[in-house]
PDB file of C-alpha atoms in Angstrom:
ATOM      1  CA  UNK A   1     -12.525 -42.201  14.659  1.00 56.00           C
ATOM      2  CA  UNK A   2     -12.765 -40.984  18.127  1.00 75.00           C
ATOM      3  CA  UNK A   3     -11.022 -41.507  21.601  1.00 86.00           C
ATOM      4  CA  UNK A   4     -12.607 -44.343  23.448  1.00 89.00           C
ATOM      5  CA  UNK A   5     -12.381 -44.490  27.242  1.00 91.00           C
ATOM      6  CA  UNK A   6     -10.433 -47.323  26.885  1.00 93.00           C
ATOM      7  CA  UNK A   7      -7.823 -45.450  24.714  1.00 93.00           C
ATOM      8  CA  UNK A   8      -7.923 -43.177  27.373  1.00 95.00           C
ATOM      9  CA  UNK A   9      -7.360 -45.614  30.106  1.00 96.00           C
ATOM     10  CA  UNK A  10      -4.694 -47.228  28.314  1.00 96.00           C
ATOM     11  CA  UNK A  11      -2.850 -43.702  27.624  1.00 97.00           C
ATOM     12  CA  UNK A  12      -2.726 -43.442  31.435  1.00 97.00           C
ATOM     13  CA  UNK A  13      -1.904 -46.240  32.546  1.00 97.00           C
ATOM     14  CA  UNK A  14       1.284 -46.363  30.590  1.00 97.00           C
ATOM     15  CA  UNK A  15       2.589 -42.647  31.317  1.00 97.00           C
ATOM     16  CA  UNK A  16       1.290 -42.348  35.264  1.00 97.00           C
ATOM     17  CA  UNK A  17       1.414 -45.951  36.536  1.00 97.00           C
ATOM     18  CA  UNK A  18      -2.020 -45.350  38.586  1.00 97.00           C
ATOM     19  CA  UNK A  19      -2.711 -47.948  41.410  1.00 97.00           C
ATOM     20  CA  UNK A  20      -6.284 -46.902  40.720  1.00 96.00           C
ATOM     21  CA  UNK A  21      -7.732 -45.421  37.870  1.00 97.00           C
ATOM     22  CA  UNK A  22     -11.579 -44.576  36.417  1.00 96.00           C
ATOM     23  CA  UNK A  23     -12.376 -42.919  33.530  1.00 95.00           C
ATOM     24  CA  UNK A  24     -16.243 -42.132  33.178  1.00 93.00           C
ATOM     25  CA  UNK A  25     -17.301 -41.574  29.158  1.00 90.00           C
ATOM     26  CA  UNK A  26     -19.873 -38.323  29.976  1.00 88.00           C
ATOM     27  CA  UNK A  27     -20.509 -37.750  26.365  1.00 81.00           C
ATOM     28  CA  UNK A  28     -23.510 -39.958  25.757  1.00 71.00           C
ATOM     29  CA  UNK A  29     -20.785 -42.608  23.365  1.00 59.00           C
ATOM     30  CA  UNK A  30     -19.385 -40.089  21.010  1.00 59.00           C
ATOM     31  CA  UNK A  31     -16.124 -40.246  22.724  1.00 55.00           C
ATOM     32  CA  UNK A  32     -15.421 -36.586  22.878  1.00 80.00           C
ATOM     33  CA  UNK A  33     -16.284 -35.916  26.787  1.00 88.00           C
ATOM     34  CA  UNK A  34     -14.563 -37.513  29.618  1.00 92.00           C
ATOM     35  CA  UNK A  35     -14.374 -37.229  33.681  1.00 93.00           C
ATOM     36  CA  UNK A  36     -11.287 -38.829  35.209  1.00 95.00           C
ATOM     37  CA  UNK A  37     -10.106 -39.679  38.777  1.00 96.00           C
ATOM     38  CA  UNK A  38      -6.602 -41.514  38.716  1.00 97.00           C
ATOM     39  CA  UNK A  39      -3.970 -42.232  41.671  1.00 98.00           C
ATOM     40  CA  UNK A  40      -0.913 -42.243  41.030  1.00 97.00           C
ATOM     41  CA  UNK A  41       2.922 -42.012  43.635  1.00 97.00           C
ATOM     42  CA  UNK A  42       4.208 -40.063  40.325  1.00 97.00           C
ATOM     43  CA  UNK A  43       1.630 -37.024  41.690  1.00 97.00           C
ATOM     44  CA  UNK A  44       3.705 -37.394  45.053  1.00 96.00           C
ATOM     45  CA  UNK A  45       5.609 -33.883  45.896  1.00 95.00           C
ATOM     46  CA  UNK A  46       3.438 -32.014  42.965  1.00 94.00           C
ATOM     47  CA  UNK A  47       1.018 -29.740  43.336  1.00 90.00           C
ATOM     48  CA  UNK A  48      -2.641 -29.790  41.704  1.00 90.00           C
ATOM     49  CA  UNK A  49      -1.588 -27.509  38.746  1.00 92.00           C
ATOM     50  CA  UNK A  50       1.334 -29.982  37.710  1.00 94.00           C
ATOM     51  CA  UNK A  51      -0.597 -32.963  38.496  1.00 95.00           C
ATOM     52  CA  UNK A  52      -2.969 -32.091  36.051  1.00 94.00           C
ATOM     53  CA  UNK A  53      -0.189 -31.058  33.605  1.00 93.00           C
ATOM     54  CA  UNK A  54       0.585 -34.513  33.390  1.00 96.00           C
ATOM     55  CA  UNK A  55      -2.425 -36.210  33.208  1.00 96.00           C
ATOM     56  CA  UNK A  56      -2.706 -33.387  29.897  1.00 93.00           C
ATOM     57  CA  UNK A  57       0.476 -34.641  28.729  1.00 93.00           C
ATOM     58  CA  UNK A  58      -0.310 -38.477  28.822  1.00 96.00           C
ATOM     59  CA  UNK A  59      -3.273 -37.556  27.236  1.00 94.00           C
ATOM     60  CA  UNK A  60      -1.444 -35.119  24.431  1.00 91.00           C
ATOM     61  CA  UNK A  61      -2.624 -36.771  21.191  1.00 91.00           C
ATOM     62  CA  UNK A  62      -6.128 -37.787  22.256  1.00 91.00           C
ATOM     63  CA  UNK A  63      -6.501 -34.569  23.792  1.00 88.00           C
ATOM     64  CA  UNK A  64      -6.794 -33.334  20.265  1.00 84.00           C
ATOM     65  CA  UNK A  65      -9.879 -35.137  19.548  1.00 86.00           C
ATOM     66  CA  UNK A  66     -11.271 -34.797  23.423  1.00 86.00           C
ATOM     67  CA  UNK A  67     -13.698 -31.508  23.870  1.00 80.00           C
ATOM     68  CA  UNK A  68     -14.164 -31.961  27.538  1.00 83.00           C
ATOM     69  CA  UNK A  69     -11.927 -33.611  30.135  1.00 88.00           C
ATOM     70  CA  UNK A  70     -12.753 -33.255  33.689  1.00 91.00           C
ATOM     71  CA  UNK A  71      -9.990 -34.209  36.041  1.00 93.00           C
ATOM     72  CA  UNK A  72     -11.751 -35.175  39.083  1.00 92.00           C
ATOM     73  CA  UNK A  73      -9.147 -36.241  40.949  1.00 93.00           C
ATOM     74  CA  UNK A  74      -5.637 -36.557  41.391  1.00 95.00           C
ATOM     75  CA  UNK A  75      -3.849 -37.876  44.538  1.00 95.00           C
ATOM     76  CA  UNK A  76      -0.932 -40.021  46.002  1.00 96.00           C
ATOM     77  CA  UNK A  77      -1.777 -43.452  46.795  1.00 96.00           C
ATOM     78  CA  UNK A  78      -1.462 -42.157  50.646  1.00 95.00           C
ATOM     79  CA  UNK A  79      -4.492 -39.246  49.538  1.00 94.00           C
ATOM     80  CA  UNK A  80      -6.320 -42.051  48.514  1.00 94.00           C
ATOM     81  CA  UNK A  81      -6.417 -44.080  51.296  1.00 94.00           C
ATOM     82  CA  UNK A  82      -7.576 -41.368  53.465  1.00 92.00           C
ATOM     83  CA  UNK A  83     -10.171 -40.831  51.537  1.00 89.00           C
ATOM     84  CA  UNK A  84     -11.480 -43.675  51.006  1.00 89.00           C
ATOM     85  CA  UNK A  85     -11.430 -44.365  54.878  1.00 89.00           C
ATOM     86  CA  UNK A  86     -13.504 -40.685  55.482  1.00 87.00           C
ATOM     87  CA  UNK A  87     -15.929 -41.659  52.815  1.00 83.00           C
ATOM     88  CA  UNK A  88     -16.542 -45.196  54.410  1.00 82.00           C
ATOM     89  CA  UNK A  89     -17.084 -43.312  58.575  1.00 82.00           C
ATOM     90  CA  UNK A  90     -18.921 -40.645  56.305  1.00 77.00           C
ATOM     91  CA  UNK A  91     -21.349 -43.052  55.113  1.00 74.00           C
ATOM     92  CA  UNK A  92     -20.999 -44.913  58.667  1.00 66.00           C
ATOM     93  CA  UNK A  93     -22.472 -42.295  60.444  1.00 59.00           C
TER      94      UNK A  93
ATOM     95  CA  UNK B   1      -6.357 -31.984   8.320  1.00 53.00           C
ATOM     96  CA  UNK B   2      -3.059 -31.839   9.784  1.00 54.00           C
ATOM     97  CA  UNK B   3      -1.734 -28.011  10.831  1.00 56.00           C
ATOM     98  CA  UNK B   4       1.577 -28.394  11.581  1.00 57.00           C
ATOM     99  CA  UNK B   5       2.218 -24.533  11.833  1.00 69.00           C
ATOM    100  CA  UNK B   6       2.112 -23.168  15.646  1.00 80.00           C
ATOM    101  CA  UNK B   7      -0.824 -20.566  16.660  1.00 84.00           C
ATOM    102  CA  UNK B   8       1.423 -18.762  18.880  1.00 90.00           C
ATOM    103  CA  UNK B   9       3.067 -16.539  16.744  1.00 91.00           C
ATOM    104  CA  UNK B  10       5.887 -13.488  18.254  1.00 92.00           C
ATOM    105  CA  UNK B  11       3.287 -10.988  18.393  1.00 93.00           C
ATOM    106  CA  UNK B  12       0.387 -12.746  19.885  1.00 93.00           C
ATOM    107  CA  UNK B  13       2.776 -13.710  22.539  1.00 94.00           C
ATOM    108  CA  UNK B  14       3.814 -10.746  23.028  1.00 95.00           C
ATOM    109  CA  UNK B  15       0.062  -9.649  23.170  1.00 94.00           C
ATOM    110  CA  UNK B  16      -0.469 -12.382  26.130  1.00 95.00           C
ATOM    111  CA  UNK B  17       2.114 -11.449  28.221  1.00 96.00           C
ATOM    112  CA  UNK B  18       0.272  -7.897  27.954  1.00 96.00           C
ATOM    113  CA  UNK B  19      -3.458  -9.312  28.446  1.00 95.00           C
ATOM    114  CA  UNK B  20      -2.324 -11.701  31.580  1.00 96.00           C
ATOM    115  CA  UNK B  21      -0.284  -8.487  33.223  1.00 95.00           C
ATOM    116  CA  UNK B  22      -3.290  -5.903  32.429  1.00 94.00           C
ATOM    117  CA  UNK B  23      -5.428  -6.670  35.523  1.00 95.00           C
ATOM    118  CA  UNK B  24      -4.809  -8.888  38.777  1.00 97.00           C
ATOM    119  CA  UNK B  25      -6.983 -11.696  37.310  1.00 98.00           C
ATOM    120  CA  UNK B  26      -7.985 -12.452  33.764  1.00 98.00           C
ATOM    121  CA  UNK B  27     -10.103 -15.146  32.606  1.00 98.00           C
ATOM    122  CA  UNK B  28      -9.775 -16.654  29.518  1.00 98.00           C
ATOM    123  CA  UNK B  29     -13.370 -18.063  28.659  1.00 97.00           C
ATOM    124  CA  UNK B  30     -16.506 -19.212  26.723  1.00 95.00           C
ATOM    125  CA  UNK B  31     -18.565 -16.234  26.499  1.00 96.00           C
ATOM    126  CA  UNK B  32     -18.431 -13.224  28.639  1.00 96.00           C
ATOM    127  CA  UNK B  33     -18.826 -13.142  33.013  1.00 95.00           C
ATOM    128  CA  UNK B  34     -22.290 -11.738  31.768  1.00 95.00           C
ATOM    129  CA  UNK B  35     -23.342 -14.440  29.061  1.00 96.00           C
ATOM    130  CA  UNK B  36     -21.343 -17.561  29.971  1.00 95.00           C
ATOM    131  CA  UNK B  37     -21.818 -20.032  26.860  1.00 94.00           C
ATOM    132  CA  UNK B  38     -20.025 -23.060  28.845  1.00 91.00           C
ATOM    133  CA  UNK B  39     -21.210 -24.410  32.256  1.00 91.00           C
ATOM    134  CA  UNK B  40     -17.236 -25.104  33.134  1.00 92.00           C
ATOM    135  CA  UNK B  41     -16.419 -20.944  32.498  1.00 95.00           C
ATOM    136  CA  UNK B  42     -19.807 -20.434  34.069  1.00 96.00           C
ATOM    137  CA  UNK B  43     -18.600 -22.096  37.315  1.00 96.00           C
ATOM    138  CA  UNK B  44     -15.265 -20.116  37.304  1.00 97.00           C
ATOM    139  CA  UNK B  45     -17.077 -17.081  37.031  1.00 98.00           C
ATOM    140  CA  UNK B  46     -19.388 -17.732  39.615  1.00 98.00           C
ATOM    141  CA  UNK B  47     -16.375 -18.446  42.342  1.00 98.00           C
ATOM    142  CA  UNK B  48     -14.799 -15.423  41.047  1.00 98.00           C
ATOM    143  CA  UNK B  49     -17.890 -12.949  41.528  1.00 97.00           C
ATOM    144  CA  UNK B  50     -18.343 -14.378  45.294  1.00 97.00           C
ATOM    145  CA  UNK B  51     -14.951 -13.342  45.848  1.00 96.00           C
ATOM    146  CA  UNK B  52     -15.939 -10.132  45.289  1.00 94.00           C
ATOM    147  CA  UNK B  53     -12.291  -9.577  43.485  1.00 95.00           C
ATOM    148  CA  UNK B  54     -12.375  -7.299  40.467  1.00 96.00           C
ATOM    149  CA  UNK B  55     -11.712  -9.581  36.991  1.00 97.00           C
ATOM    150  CA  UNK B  56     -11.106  -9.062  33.483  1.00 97.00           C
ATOM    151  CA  UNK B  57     -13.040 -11.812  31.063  1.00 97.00           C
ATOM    152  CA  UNK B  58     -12.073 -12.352  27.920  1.00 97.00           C
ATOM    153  CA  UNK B  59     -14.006 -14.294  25.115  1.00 97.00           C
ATOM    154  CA  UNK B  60     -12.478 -16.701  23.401  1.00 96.00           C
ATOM    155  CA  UNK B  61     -15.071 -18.300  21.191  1.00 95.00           C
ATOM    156  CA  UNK B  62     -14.708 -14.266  19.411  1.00 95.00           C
ATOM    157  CA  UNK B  63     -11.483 -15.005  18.091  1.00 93.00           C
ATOM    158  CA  UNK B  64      -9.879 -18.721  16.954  1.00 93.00           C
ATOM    159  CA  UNK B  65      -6.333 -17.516  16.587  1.00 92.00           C
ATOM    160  CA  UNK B  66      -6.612 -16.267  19.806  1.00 94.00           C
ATOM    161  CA  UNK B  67      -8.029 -19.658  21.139  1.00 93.00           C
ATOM    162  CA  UNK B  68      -5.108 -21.730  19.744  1.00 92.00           C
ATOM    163  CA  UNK B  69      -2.657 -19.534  20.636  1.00 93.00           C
ATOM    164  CA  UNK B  70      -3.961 -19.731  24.300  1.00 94.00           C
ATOM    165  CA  UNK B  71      -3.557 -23.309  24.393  1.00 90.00           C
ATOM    166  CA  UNK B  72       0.497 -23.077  23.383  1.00 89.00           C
ATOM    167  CA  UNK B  73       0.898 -20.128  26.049  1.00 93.00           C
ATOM    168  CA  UNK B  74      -0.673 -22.278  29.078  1.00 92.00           C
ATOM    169  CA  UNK B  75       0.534 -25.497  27.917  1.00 87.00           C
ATOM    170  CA  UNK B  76      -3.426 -26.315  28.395  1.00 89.00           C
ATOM    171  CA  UNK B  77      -5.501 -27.765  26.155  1.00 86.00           C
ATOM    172  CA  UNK B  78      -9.232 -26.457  27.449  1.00 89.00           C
ATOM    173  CA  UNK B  79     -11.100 -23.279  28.427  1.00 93.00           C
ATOM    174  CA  UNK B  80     -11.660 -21.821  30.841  1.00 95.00           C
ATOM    175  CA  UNK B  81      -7.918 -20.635  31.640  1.00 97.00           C
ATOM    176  CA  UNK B  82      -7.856 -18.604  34.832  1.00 98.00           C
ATOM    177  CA  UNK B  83      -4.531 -16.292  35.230  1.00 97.00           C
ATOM    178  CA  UNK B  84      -3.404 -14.439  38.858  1.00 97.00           C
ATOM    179  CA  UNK B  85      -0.916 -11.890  38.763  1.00 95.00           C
ATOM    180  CA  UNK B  86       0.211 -13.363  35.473  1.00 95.00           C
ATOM    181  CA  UNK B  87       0.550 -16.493  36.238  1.00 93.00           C
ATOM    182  CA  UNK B  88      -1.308 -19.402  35.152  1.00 95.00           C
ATOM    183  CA  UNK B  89      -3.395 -20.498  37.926  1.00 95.00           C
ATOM    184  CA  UNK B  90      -5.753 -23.068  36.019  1.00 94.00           C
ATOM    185  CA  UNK B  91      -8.893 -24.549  34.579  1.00 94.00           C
ATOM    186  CA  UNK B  92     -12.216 -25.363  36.084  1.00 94.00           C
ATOM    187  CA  UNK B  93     -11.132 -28.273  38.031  1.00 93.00           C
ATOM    188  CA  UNK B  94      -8.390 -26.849  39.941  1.00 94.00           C
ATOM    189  CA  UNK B  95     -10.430 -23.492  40.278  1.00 96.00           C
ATOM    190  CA  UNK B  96     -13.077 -25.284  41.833  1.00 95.00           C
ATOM    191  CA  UNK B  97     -10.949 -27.543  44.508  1.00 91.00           C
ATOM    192  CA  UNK B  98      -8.753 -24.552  45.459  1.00 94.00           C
ATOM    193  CA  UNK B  99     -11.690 -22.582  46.041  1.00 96.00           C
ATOM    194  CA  UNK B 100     -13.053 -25.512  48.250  1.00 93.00           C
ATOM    195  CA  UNK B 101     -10.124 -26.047  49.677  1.00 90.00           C
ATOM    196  CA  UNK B 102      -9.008 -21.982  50.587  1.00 93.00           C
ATOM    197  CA  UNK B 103      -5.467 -21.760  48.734  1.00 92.00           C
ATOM    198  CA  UNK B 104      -7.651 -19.528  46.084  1.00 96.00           C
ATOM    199  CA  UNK B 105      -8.691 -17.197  48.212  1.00 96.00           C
ATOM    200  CA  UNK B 106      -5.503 -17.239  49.952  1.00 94.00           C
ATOM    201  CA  UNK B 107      -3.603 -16.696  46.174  1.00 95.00           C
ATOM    202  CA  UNK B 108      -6.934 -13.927  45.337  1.00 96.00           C
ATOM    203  CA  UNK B 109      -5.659 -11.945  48.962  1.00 95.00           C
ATOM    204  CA  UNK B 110      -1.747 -11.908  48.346  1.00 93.00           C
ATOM    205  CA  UNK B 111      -2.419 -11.068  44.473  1.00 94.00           C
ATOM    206  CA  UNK B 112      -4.644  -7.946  45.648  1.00 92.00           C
ATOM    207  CA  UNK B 113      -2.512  -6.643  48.366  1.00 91.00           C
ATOM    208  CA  UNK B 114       0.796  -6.817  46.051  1.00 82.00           C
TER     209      UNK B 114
END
């Protein structure tokens, strides 16, 4: 049996609380590849290395079974918001 | 099958600490900085070659021991596994956004002038 995205989702939801979360299945449906962006006010005060430790470490058991997990983002709620907002004049201009 | 036994034994820890220390940066990888066999370790070694720092690659697809011994000594699951000064610095991911965002070249200057 393999790790579905929704495993996945569900993994991280419970350990990191995320106000947003999207986990993208990039292995064509074998469940074994996955790219993740998740916000989170746990990752506030961290830095990228740690933040990423604990996305690992929600994701300790189905990381046995994952071959590839991209973490494409993680940020504060506050990282989020800013980003969103330069993305929206971004596509304003 | 279950393995309950860990990887990291004494002496291949021992053996890290040596590998890490031997050169300013070491990168743990699929395939060599030459013949990359992974697009993620291909990217890493690409940021690292226009940094124009010297690095030390070392193939982990040569040796399994080795590879799941890694994983314990990082406390990271994937390759690549990029070390600086001895230190674990990252994978891909966090490579590639400090690399966008400066701090690695900032980490790459202070870990050549020490």
């Amino acid at each position: 049996m393999g790790v579905t995205k929704e495993k996945v989702e569900s993994s991280l939801e419970a350990k990191l609380n995320p106000s947003h979360i999207e986990v993208v299945d990039t292995s064509g449906g074998c469940g074994a590849s996955f790219v993740v962006e998740i916000v989170s006010e746990q990752f506030e005060g961290k830095r990228l290395l740690e933040r990423h430790r604990m996305v690992n470490a929600a994701l300790e058991e189905e990381m046995k079974e994952i071959h590839a997990l991209s973490i494409k983002k993680a940020v504060t709620p506050e990282q989020w918001k800013q980003q969103q907002e330069s993305n929206l004049s971004n596509s304003a201009a | 099958t279950v393995r309950c036994s860990s990887a990291l034994t004494p002496e291949l820890k021992s053996t890290l600490d040596k590998v890490v220390n031997s050169n300013k940066v070491v990168l743990f990888m699929k395939g060599t900085k030459d013949f990359p066999q992974c697009g993620f370790s291909n990217t890493v070694v690409q940021i690292l070659k226009s940094q124009n720092v010297p690095f030390e690659t070392i193939n982990i697809l040569e040796n399994e021991l080795l590879r799941q011994g890694l994983k314990e000594y990082s406390s990271w699951p994937t390759f690549p596994q990029l070390y600086i000064e001895g230190e674990f610095f990252g994978g891909c991911d966090i490579t590639v956004e400090a690399y966008q965002n400066g701090q690695l070249q900032e980490v790459l200057e202070k870990a050549m002038c020490n």
